Short mmCIF file of C-alpha atoms and ligand atoms in Angstrom, two decimals:
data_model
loop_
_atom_site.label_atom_id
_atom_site.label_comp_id
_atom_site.label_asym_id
_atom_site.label_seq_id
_atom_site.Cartn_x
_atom_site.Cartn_y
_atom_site.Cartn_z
CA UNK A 4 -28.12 -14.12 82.40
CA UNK A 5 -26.35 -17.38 84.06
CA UNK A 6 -28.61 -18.50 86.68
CA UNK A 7 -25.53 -20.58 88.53
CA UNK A 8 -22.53 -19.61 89.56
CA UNK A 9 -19.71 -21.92 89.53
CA UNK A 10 -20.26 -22.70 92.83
CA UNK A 11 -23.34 -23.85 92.48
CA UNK A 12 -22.43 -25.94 89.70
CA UNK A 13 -19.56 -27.74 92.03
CA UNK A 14 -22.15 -28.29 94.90
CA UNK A 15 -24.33 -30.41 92.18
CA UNK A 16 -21.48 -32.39 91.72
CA UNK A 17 -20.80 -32.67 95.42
CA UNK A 18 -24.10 -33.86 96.25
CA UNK A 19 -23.53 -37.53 96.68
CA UNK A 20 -27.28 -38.72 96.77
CA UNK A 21 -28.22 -36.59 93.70
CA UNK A 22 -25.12 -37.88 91.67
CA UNK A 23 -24.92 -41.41 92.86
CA UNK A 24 -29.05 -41.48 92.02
CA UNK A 25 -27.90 -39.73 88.06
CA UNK A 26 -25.50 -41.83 87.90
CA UNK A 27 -27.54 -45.28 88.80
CA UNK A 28 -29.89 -44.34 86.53
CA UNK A 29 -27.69 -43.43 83.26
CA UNK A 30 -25.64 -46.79 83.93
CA UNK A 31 -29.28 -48.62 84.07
CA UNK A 32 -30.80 -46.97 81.03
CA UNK A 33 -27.60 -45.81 78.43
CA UNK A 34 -26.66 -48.88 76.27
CA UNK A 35 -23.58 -49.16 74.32
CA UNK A 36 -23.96 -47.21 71.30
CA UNK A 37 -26.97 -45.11 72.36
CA UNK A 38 -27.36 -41.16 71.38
CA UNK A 39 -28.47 -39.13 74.39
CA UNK A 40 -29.13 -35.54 74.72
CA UNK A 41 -28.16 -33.74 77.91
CA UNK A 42 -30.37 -30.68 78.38
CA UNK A 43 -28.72 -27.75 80.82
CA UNK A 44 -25.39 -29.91 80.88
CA UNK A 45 -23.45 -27.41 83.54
CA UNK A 46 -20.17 -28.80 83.92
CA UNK A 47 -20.92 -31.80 81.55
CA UNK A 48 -21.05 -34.37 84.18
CA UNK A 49 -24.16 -36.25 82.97
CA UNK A 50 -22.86 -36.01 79.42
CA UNK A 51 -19.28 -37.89 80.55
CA UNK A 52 -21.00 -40.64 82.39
CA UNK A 53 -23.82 -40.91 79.59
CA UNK A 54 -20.22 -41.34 77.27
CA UNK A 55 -18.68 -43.75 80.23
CA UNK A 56 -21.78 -46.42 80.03
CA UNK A 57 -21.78 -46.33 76.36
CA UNK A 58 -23.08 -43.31 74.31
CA UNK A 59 -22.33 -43.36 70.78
CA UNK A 60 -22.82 -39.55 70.75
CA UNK A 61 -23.84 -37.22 73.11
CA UNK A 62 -25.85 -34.03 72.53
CA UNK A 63 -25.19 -31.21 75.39
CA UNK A 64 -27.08 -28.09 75.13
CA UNK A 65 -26.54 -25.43 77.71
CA UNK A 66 -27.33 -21.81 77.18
CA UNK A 67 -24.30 -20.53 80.10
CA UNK A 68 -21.10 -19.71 79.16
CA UNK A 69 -20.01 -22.50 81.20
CA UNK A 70 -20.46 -24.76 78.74
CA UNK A 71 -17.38 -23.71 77.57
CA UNK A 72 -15.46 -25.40 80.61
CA UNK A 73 -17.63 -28.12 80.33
CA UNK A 74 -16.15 -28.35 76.28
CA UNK A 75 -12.62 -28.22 78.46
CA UNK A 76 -13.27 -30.86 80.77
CA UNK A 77 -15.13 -33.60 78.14
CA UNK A 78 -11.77 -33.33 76.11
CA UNK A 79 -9.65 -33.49 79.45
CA UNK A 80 -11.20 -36.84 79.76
CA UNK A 81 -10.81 -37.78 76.17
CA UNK A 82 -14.51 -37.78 75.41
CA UNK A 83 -14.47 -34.59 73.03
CA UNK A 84 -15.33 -36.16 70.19
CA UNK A 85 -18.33 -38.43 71.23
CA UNK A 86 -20.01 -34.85 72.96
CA UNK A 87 -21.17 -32.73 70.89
CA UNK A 88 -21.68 -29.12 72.66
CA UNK A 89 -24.32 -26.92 71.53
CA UNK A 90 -24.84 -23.41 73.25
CA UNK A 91 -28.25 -22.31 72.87
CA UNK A 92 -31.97 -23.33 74.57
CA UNK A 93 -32.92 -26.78 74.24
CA UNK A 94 -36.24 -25.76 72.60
CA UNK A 95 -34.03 -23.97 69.82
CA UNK A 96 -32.19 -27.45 68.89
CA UNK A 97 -32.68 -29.11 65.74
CA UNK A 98 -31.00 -32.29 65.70
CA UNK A 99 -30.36 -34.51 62.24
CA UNK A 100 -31.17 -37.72 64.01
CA UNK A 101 -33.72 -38.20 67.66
CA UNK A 102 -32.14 -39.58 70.64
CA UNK A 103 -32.47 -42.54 72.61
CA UNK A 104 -32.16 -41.19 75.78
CA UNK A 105 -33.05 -37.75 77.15
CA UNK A 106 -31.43 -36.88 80.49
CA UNK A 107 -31.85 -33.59 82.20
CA UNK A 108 -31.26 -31.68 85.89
CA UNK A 109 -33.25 -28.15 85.76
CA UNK A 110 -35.02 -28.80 88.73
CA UNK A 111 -35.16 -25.74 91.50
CA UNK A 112 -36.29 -26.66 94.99
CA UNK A 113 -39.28 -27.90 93.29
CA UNK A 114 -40.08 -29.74 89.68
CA UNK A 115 -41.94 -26.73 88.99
CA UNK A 116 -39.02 -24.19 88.20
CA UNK A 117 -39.03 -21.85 85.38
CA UNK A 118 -40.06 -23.78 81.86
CA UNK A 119 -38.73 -27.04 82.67
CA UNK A 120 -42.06 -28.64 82.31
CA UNK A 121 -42.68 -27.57 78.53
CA UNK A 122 -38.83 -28.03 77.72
CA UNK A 123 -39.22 -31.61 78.82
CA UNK A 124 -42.28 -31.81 76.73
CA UNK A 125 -40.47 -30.22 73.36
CA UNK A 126 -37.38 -32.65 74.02
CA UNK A 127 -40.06 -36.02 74.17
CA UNK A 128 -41.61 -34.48 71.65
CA UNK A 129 -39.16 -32.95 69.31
CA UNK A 130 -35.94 -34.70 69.91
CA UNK A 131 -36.53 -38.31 71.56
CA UNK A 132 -36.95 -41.64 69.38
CA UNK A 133 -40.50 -42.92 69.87
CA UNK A 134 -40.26 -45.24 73.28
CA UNK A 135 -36.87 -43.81 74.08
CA UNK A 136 -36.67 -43.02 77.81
CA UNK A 137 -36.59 -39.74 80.35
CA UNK A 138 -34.38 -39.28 82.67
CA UNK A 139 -36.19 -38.00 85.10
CA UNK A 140 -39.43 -40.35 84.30
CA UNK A 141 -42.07 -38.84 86.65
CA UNK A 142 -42.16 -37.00 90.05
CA UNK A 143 -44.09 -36.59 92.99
CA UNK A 144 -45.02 -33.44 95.11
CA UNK A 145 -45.52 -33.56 98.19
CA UNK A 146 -47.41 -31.14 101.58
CA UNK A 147 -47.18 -30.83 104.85
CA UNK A 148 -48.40 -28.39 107.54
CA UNK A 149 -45.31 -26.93 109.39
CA UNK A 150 -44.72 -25.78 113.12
CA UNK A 151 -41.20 -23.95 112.88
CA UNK A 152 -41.07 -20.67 114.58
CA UNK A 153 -37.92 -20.02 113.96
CA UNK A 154 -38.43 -20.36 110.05
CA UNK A 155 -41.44 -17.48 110.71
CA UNK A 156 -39.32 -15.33 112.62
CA UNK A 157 -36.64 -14.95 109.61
CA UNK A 158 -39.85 -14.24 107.95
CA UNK A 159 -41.72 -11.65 109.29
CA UNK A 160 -39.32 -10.75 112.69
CA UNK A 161 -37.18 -7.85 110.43
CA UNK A 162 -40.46 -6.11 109.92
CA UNK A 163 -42.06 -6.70 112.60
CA UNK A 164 -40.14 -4.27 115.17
CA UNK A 165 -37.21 -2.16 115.20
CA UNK A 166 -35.33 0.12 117.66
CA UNK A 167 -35.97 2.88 115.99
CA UNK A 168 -39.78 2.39 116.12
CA UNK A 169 -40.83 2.62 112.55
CA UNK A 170 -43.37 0.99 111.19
CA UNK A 171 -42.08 -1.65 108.40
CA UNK A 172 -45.19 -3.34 108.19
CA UNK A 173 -45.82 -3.21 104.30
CA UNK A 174 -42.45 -5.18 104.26
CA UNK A 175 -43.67 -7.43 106.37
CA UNK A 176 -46.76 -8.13 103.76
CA UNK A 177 -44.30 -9.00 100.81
CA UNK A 178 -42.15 -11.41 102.98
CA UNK A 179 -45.56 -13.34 103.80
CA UNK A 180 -46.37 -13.76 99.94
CA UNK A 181 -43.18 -15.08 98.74
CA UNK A 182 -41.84 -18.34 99.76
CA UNK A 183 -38.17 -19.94 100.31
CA UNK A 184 -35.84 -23.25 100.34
CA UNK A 185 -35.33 -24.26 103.75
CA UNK A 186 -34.30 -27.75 104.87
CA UNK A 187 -37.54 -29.04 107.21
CA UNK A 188 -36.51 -31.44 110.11
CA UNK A 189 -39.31 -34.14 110.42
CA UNK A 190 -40.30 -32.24 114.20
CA UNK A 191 -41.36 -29.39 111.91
CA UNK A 192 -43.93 -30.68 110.48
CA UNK A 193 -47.39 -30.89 111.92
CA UNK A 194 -48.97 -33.17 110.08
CA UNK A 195 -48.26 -36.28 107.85
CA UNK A 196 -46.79 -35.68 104.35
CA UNK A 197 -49.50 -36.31 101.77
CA UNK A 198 -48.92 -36.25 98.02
CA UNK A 199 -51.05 -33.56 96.02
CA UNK A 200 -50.18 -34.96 92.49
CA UNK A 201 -46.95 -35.04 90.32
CA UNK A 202 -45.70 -35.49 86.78
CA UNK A 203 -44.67 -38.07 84.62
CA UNK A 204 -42.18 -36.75 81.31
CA UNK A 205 -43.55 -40.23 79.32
CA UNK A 206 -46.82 -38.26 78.74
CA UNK A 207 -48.14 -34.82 77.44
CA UNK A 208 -48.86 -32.52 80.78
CA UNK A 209 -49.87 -28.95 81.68
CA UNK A 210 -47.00 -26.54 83.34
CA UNK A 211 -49.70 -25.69 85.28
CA UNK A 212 -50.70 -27.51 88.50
CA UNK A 213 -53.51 -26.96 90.66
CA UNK A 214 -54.34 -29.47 94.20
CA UNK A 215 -56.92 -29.05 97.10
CA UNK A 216 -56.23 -30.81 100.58
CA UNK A 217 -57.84 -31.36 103.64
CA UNK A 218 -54.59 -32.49 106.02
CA UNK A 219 -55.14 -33.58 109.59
CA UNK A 220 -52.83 -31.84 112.33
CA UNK A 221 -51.33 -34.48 114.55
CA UNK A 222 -50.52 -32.46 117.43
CA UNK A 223 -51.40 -29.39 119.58
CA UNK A 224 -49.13 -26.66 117.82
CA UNK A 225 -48.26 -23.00 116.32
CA UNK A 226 -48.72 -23.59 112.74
CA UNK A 227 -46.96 -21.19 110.70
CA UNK A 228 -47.34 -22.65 106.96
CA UNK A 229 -46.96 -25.56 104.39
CA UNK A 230 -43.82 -27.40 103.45
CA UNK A 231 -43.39 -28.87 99.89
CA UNK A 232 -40.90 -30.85 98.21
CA UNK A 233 -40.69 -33.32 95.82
CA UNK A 234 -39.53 -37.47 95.31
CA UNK A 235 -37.62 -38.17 91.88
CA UNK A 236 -37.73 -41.46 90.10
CA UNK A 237 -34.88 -41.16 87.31
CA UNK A 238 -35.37 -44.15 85.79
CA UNK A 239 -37.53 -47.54 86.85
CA UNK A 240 -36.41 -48.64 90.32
CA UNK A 241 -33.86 -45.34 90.52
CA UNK A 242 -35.46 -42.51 93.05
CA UNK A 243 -34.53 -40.25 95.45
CA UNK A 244 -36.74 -37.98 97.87
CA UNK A 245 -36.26 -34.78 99.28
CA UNK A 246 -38.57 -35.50 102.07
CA UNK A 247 -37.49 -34.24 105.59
CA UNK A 248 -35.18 -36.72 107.72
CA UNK A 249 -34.00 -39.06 104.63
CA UNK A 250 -29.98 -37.35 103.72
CA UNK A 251 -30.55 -33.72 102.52
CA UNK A 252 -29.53 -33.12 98.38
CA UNK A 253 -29.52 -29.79 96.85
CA UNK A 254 -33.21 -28.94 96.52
CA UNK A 255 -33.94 -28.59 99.70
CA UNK A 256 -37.62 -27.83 100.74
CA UNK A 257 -40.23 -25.25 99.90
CA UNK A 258 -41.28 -23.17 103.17
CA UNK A 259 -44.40 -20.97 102.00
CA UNK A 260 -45.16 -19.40 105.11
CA UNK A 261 -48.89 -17.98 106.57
CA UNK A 262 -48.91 -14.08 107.41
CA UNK A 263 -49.60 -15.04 111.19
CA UNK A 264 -48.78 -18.45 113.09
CA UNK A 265 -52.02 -20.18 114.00
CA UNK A 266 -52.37 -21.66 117.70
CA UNK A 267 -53.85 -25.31 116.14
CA UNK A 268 -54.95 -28.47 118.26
CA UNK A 269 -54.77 -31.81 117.21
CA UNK A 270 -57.83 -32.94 115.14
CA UNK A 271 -58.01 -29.73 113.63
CA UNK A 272 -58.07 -29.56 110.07
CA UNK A 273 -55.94 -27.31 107.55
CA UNK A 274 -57.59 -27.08 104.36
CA UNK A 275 -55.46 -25.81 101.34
CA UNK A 276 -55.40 -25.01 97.74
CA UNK A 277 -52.75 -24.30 95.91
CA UNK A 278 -51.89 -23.14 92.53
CA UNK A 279 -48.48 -22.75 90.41
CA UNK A 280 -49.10 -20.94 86.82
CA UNK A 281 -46.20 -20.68 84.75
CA UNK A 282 -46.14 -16.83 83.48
CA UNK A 283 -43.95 -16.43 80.95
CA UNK A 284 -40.51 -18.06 82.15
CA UNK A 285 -41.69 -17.98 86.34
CA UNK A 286 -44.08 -19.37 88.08
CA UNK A 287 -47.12 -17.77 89.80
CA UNK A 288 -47.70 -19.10 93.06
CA UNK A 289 -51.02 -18.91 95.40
CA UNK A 290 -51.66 -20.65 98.45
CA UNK A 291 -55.10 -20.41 100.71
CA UNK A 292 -55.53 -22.19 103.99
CA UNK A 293 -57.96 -22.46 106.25
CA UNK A 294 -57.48 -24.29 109.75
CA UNK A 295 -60.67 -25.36 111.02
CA UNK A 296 -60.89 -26.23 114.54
CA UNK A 297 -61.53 -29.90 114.51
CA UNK A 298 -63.57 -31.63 111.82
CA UNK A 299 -63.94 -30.19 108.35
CA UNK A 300 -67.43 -28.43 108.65
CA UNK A 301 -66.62 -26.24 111.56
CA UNK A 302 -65.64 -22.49 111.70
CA UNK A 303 -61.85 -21.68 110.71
CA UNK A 304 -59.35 -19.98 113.38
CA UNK A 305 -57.88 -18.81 110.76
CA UNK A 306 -57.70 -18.46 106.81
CA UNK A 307 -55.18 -16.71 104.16
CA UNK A 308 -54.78 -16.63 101.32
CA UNK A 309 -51.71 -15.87 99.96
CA UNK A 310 -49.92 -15.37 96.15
CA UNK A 311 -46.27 -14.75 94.78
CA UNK A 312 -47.98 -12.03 93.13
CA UNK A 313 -48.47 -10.23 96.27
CA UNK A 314 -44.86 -10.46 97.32
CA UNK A 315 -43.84 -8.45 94.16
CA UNK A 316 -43.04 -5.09 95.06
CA UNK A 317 -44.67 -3.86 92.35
CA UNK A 318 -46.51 -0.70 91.69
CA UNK A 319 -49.55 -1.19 89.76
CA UNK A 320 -49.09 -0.07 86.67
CA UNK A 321 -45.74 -2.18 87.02
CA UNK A 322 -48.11 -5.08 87.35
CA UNK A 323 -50.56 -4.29 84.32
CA UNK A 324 -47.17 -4.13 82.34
CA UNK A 325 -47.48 -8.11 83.06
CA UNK A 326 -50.92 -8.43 81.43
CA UNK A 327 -51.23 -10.33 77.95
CA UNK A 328 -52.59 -7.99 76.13
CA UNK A 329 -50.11 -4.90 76.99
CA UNK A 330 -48.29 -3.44 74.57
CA UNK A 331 -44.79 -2.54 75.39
CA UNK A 332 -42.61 -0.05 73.87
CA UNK A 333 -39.19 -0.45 73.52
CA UNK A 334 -37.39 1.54 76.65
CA UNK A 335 -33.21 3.15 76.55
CA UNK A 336 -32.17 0.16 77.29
CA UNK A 337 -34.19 -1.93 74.49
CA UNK A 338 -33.16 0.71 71.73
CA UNK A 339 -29.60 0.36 72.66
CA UNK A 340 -29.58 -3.62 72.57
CA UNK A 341 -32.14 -3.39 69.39
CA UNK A 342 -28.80 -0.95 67.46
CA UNK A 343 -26.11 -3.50 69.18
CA UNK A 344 -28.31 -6.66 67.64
CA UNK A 345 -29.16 -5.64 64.37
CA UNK A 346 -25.30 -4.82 64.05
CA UNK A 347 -24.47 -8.04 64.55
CA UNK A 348 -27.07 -9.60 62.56
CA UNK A 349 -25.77 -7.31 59.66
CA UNK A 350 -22.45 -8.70 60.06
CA UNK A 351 -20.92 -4.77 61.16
CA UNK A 352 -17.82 -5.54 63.66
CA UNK A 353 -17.51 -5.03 67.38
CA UNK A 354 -16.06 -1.58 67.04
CA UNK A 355 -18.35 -0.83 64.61
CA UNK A 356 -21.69 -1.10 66.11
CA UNK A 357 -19.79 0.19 69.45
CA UNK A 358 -18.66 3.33 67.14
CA UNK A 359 -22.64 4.02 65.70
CA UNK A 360 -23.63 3.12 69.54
CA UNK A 361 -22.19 5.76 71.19
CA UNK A 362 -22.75 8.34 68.74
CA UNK A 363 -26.33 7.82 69.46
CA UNK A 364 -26.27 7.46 73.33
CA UNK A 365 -23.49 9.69 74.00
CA UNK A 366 -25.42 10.88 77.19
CA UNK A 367 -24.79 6.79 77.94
CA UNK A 368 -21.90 6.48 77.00
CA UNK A 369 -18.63 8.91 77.84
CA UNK A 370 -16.02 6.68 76.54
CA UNK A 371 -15.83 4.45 73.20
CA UNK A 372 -14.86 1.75 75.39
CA UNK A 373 -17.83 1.82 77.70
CA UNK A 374 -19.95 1.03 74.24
CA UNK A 375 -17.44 -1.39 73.12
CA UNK A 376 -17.83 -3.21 76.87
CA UNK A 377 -21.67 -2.94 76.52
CA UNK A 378 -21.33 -4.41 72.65
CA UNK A 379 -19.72 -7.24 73.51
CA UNK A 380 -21.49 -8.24 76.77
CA UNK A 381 -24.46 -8.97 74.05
CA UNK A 382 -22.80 -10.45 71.26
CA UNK A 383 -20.81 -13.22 73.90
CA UNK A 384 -24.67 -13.81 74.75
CA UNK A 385 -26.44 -13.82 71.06
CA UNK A 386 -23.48 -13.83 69.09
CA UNK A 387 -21.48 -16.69 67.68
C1 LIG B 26 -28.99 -27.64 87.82
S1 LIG B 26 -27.93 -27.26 86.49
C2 LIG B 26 -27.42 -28.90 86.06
C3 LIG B 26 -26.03 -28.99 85.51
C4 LIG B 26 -25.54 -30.41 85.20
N1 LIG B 26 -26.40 -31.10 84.26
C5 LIG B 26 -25.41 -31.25 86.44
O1 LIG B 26 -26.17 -32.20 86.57
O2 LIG B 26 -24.56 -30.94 87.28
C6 LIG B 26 -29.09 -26.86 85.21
C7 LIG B 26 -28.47 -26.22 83.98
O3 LIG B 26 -29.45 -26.29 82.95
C8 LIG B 26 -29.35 -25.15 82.11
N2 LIG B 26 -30.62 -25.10 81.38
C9 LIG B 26 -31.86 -25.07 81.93
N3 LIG B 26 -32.80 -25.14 80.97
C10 LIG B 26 -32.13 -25.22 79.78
C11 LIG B 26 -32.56 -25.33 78.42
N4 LIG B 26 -33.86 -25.37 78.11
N5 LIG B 26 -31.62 -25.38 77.46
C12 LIG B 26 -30.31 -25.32 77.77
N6 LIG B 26 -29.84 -25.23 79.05
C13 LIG B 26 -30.74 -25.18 80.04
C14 LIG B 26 -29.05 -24.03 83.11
O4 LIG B 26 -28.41 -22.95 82.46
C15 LIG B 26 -28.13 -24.75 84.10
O5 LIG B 26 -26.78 -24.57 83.75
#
């Protein structure tokens, strides 16, 4: 399923500080003659100014469809035949000859955003000449304690009271265990940014992160959760920070808020762990914080502790579906898109497989056409 819509896609190109930082960095690190591979290329953009500084030949993977307007715009700008497009994951790609430069934007709001970490890792590994470079090299994460009521009350305020007096609490639980992108104004944040650890594409790393802080609050305030975002260095002296106050880009910031806001005094202490687990193609977040009133060692006003996991609304056994070690049958759904996949893998035509599919979900399917509609939604996706 596309994860951007073409929106999207024209706001990364809008964002000046994002492309005028991609574009620094390709002009500093693509040399003439240079292969590159452009992992998620969207619209192509990174591929046509990899192609503008130099590139001999440019590898674009991207598993949308809009890599087919991206196909349309590289030959609009006569660069066709130096990009070659290839739809399908970057982890599937098998290319005759490694690359010089790999160059990729699959960040979300934070670095940590679906598999981006391992696909990184596959393309060093896999695809890039020994001492070729990343693009993204490394980045930073970065905390800090936020006072924002207002952020809260979009929060928790829907469930918290309504006119017609019933009681949405349980609502109110998920909201508090799932966490947004905001954009943070420096006045909401309570203490001073510190880093909690980052990652660097030169070298092997776990997907998985883990950090424990102890952050000072600087000011007598209603604490209602930790900010996060991240700083970007593309290539060596090329950055750009999403920290709050320098020009906003596209990420944004993380805004994981606490179940309750906390009534803190400066010199108190928030002490916080968190933990991001990649699970299958999403990340598992958990946060615990403690404010402690003053120095470290005395009692807490308050502690939570908090997980993504928790803001699923999931019924149990919907969770122990999740486990490793279930064993899933296929459901309607799977045995229709099994029929529709081994048609196509058998080389049987559209109208074909559509034909067999409604025969055997007729209850599904009233009209040939509705099968034929289905059948082809899945072949323009694993079909070619
Ligand atoms: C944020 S957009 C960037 C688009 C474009 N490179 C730009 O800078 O404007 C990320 C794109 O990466 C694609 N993508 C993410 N991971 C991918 C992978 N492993 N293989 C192929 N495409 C991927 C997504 O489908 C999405 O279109």
């Amino acid at each position: 399923m596309a994860e951007y819509d073409l929106d999207v896609f024209g706001q990364l190109i809008n964002d000046p500080v994002r492309m005028g930082a991609y574009d620094r960095a390709l002009r500093e690190v693509v040399k003439p003659g240079s292969t590159v591979l452009d992992i998620g290329t969207g619209t192509g953009i990174l591929a046509l100014l990899a192609c503008r500084y130099g590139a001999r030949r440019v590898h674009a993977v991207e598993v949308d469809p809009i890599i087919q307007t991206a196909r349309a715009i590289a030959a609009a700008n006569g660069m066709g035949d130096r990009i070659e497009f290839h739809p399908i994951d970057s982890t599937q790609l098998d290319l005759d000859e490694r690359v010089d430069v790999v160059v990729s934007d699959i960040y979300g709001v934070l670095p940590l955003h679906r598999r981006r970490i391992p696909v990184l890792a596959d393309a060093r590994e896999r695809l890039l000449k020994p001492g070729g470079a990343m693009i993204p090299l490394r980045e930073q994460l970065w905390l800090a304690v936020v006072s924002a009521p207002e952020l809260h009350r979009v929060v928790t305020e829907p469930w918290a009271r309504n006119v017609f007096g019933f009681d949405m609490g349980a609502a109110r639980d998920l909201a508090a265990n799932q966490w947004r992108r905001v954009e943070l104004e420096p006045a909401q944040l309570a203490s001073a940014p510190v880093t909690i650890g980052g990652f660097d594409h030169g070298l092997a790393s776990s997907p998985h992160f883990t950090a424990t802080v102890q952050v000072p609050v600087l000011r007598d305030a209603e604490l209602n959760g930790l900010g996060m975002w991240f700083d970007s260095e593309l290539a060596p002296g090329v950055a750009f920070s999403n920290a709050p106050g320098n020009p906003p880009l596209i990420y944004g910031n993380g805004f994981f808020p606490w179940p309750e806001p906390v009534a803190a005094e400066k010199g108190d202490t928030v002490r916080i762990r968190v933990r991001a687990t990649l699970s299958g193609e999403q990340y598992v977040w958990a946060w615990d914080s403690a404010v402690l009133a003053g120095g470290v060692d005395s009692r807490p006003r308050a502690s939570f502790r908090q997980a993504t996991l928790l803001g699923m609304a999931l019924a149990s056994d919907e969770l122990r579906k999740l486990a490793a070690d279930h064993v899933a049958a296929l459901n309607p759904e799977g045995e229709m898109a099994r029929m529709v996949l081994e048609g196509l893998a058998q080389g049987a035509t559209l109208g074909a497989i559509a034909h067999a599919l409604r025969e055997a979900f007729s209850d599904r399917f009233r009209r040939e056409a509705d099968a034929l509609a289905h059948v082809t939604r899945l072949s323009a996706r694993y079909g070619q």
